[in-house]
Coordinates of C-alpha atoms in Angstrom, one line a residue:
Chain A
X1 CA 115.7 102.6 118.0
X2 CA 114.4 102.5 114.4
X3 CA 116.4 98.9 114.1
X4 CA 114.7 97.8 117.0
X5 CA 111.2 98.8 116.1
X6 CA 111.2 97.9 112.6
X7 CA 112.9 94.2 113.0
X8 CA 110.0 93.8 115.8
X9 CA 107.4 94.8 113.2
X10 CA 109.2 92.5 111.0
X11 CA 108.6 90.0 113.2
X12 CA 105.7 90.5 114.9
X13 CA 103.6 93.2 112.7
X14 CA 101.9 96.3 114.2
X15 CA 99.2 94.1 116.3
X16 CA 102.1 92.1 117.9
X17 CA 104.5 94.7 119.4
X18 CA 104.7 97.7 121.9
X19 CA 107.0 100.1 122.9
X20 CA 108.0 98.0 126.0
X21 CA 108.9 95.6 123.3
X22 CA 110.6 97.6 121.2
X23 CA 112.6 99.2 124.5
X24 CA 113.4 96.0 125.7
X25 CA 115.0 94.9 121.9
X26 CA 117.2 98.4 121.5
X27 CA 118.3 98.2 125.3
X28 CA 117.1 101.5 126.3
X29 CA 114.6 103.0 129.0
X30 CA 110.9 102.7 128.1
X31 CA 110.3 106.2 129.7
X32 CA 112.5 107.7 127.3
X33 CA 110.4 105.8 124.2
X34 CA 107.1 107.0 125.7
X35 CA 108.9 110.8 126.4
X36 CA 109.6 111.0 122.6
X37 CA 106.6 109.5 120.9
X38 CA 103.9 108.5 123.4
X39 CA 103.0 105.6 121.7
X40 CA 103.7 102.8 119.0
X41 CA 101.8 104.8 115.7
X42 CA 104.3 108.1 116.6
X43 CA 107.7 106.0 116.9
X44 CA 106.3 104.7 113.2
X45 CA 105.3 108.1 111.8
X46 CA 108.9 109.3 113.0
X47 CA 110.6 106.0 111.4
X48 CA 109.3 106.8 108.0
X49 CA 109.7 110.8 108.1
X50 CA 113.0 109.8 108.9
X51 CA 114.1 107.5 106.1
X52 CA 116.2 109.1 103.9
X53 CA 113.9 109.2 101.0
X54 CA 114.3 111.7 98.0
X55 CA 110.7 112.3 97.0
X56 CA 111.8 115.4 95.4
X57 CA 109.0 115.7 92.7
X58 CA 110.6 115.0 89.0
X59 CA 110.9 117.9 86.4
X60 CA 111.5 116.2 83.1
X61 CA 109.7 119.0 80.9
X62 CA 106.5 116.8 80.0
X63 CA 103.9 115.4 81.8
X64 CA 104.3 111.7 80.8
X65 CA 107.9 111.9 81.6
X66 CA 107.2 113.3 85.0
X67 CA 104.2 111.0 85.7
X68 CA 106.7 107.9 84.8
X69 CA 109.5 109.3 87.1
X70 CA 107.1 109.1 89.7
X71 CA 106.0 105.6 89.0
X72 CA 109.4 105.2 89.2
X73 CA 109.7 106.1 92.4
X74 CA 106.7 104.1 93.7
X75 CA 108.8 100.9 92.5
X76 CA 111.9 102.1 94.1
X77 CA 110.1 102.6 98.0
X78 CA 108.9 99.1 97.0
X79 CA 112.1 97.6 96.5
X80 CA 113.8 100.0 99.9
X81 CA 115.0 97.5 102.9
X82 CA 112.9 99.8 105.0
X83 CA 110.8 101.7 103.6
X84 CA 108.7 98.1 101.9
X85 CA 108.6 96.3 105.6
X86 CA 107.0 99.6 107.3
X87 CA 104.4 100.1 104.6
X88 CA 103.6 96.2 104.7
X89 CA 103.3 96.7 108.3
X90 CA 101.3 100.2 108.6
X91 CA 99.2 98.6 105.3
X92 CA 98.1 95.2 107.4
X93 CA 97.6 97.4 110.6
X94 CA 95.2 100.2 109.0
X95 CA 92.6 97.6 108.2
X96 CA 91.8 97.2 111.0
X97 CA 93.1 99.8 113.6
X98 CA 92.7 103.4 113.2
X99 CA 95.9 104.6 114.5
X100 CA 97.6 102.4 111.9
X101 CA 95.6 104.1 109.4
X102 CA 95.6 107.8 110.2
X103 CA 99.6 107.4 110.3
X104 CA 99.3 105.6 106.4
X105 CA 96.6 108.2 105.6
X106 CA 98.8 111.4 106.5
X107 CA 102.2 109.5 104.9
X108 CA 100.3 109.1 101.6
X109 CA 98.3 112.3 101.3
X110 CA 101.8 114.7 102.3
X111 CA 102.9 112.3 99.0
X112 CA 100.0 113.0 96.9
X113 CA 100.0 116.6 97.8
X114 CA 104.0 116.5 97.1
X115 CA 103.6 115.3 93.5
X116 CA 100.6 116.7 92.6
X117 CA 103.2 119.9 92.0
X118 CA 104.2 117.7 88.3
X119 CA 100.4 118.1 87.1
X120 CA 100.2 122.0 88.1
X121 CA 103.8 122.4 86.4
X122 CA 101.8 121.0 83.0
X123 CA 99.3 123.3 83.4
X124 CA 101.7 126.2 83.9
X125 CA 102.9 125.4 80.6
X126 CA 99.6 124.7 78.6
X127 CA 100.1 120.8 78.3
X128 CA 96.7 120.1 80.1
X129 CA 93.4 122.0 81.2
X130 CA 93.9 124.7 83.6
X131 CA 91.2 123.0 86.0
X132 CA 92.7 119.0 86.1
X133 CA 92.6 118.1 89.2
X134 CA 96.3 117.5 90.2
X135 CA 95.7 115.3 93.4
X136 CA 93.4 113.2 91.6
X137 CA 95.8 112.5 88.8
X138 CA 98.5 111.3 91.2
X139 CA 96.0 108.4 92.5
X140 CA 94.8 107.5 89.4
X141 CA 98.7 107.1 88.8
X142 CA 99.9 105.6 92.4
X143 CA 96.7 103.0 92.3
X144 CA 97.5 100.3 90.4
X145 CA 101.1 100.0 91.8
X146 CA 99.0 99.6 94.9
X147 CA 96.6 97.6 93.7
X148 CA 99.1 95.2 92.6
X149 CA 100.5 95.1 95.5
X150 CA 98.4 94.8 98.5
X151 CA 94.9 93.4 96.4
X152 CA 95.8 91.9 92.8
X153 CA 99.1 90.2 94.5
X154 CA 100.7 90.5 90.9
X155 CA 104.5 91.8 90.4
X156 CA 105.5 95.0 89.8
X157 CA 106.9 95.4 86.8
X158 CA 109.6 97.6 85.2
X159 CA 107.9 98.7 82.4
X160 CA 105.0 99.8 84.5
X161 CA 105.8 103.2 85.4
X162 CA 105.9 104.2 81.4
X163 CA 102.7 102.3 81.0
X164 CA 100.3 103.9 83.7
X165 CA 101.9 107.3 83.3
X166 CA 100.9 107.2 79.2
X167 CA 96.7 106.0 80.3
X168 CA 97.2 108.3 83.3
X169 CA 98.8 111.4 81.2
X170 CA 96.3 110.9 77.7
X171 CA 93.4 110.8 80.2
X172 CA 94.0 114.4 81.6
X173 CA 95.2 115.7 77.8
X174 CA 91.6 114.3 76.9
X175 CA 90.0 116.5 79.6
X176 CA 89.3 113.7 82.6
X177 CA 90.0 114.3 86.0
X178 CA 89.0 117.7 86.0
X179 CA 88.7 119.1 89.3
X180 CA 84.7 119.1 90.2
X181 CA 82.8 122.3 91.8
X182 CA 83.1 122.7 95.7
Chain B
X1 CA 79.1 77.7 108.9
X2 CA 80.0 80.3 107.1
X3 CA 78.3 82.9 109.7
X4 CA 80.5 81.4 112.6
X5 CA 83.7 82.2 110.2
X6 CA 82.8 85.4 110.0
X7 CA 82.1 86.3 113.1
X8 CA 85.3 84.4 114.2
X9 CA 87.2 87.0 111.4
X10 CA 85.8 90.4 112.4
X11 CA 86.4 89.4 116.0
X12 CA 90.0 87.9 115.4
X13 CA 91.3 88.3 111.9
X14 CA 92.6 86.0 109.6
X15 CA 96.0 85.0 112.4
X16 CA 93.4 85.2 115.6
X17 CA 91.4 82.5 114.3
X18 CA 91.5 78.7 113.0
X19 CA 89.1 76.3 111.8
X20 CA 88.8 74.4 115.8
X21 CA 87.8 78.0 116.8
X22 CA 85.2 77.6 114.2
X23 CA 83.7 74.5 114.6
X24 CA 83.4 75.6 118.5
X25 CA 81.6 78.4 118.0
X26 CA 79.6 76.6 115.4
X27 CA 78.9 74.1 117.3
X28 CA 79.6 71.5 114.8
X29 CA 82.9 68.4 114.8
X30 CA 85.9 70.0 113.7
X31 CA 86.6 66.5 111.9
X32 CA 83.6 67.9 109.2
X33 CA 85.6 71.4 109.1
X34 CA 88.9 69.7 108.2
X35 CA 86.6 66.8 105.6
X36 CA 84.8 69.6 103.7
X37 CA 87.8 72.4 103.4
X38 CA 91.3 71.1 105.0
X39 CA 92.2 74.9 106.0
X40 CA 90.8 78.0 106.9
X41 CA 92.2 79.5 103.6
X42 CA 89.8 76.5 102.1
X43 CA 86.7 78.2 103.4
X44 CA 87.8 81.7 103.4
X45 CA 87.8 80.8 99.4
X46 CA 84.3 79.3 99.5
X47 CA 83.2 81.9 101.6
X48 CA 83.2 84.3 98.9
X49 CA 82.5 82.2 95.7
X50 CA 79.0 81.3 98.0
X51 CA 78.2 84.8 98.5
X52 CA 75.5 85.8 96.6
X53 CA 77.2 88.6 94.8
X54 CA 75.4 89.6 91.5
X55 CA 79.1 89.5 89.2
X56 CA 77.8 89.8 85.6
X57 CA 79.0 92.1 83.4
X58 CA 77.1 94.9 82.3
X59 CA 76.1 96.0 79.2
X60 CA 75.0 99.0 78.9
X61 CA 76.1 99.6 74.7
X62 CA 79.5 101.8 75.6
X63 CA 82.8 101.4 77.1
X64 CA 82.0 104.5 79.3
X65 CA 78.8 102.8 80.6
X66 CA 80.3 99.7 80.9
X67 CA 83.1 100.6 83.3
X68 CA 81.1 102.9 85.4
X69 CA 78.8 99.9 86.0
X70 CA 81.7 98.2 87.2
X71 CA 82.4 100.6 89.3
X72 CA 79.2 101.0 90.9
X73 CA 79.8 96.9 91.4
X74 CA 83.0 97.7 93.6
X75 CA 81.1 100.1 95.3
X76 CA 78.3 97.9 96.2
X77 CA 80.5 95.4 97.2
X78 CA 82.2 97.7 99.7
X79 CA 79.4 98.3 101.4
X80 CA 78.2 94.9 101.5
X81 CA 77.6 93.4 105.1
X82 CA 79.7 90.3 104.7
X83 CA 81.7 90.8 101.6
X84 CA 83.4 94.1 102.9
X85 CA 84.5 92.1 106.6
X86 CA 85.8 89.5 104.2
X87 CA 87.4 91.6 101.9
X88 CA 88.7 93.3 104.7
X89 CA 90.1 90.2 106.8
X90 CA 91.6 88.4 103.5
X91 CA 93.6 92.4 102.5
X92 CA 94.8 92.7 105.7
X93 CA 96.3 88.8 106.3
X94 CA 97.1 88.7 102.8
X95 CA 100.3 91.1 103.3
X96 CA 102.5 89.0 105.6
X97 CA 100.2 85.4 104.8
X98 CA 100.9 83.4 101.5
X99 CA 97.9 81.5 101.8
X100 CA 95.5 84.4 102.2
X101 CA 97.8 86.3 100.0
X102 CA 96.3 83.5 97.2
X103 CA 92.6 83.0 98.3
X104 CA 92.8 87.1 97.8
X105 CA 94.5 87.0 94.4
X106 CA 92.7 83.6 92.8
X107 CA 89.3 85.7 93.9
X108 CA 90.3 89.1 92.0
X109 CA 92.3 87.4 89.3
X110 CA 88.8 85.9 88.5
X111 CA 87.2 89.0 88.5
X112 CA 89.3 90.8 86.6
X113 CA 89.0 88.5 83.8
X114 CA 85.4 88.2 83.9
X115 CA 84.9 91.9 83.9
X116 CA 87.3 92.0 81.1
X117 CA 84.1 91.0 78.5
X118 CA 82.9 94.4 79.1
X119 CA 86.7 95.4 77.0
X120 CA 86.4 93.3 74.6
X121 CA 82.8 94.1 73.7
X122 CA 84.2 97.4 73.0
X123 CA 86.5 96.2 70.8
X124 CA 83.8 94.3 68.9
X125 CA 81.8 97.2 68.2
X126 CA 85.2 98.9 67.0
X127 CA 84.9 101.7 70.1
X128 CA 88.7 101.0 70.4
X129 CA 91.8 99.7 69.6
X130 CA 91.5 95.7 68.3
X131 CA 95.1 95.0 70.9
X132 CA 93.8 96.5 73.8
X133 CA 94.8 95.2 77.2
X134 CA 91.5 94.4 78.5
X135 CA 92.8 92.8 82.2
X136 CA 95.0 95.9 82.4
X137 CA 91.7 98.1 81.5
X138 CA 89.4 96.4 84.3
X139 CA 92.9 96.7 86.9
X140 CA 93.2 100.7 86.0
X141 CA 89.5 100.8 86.7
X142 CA 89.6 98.5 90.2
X143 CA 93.1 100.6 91.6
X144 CA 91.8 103.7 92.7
X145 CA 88.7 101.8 94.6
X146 CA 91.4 100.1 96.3
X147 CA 93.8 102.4 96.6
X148 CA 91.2 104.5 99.0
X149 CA 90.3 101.6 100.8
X150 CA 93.3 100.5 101.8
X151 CA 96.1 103.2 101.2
X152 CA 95.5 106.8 101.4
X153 CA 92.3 105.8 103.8
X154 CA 90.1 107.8 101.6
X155 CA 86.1 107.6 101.3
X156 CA 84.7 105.9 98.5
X157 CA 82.5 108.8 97.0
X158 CA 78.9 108.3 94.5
X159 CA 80.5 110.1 91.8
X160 CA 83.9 108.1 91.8
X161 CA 82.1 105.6 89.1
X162 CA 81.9 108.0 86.6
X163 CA 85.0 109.7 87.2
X164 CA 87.3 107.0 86.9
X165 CA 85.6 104.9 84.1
X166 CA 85.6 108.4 81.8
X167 CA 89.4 108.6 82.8
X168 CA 89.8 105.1 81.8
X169 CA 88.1 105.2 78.8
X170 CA 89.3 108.5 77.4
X171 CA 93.1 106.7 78.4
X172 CA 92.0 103.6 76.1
X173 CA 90.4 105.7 73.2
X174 CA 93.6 108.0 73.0
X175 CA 95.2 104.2 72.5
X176 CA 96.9 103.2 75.1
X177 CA 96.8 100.2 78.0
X178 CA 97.8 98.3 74.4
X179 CA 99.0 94.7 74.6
X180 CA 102.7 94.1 74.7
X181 CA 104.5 91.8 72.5
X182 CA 104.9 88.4 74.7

């Protein structure tokens, strides 16, 4: 089923294809798609929950080192057979249609809540300011991988997780991205 | 013209539209379309170098200033009426679309490099490092704009400015965002 609905939004990107579609391509009963996901944006949140990623946040023993592990991560989903055609897709989608983007939104803020455990790991050990603000640090690190990607339309390059996660890691040992009163 | 493209692109998108579509609801030869820019990509790219968008650099006497400025720009440009449904059009074709994909980069590219004065005026008054990367300065700056725009689906706050230019600039004083060796 995942085949089926990811070489359809392959093909045809998120504005292009439906679950009929996708039914009709994997050979199977529409009533079951709409049973187990009611619509197209469920069937994708399932197909990415479902990839057998290991976002296990890193534990290196020092911020930088963690913050580049992670940036190493961002360039390995970038590079996955899967995992790159169903951001492209969900990415073109959520500019314009809200389902699209709520299913992008909630992927990438369970990921930013995920890593955000490497910045209060520093602060458990006295590396950075008790108040940093954790999530914030793992945008300011995810962003320009982003940025290159979907806006900039630059190339990732391997010696960019070392490179953001030094700016990204001396910014918060200077005192930035300190979390700000409710 | 330029109104009728648009229109066409918040109604369609970039693959729902074409310059005949255009010139119809224009009201003008297509011929004239296909003289003056050849493809929609053509005017998608003088779309935005006609839009009146105030792009000079600031200079406000610090690094800090400077790149809050900047960010205030990209904030102002995200709420502009027909740059944002531009922006917005170009991002979203740009992912599976080579030709949008360029108009989009050409256009940042430019302004990355222009805002990059702002770094390099820095350096002149000796506020940093003489080998800083000031392109790579004005992208760390730009990515988390973007990144809640178009990834995590986040607002673009009044205080996000501030926050990220001190990040940035704290990250370039502590010496990094350095050029590499060629």
């Amino acid at each position: 089923m995942f085949d089926a609905a990811m070489a359809e939004l392959s093909e045809k990107g998120f504005a292009g294809t439906n679950l009929e579609k996708i039914a009709g391509r994997a050979g199977v009963a529409l009533s079951t798609l709409y049973r187990r996901w009611g619509n197209l944006t469920g069937l994708l949140q399932d197909l990415v929950d479902e990839l057998t990623l290991d976002l296990s946040p890193p534990d290196s023993g020092s911020l930088d080192g963690d913050l580049a592990a992670l940036g190493r991560l961002i360039l390995r989903l970038h590079r996955h057979p899967v995992h790159r055609p169903w951001m492209d897709a969900v990415t073109a989608a959520a500019v314009h249609d809200p389902a699209a983007r709520a299913v992008l939104s909630r992927t990438i803020m369970a990921r930013i809540q995920r890593a955000a455990g490497v910045v209060e790991a520093a602060v458990a050990r006295g590396e950075i300011p008790a108040d940093t603000d954790a999530e914030d640090v793992i945008r300011m690190l995810a962003a320009p991988f982003y940025y290159r990607m979907y806006v900039s339309g630059e190339p990732l390059t391997d010696d960019l997780p070392e490179r953001v996660a030094g700016a990204v890691a001396a910014a918060v040992r200077a005192g930035t991205l300190r979390r700000t009163a409710p």
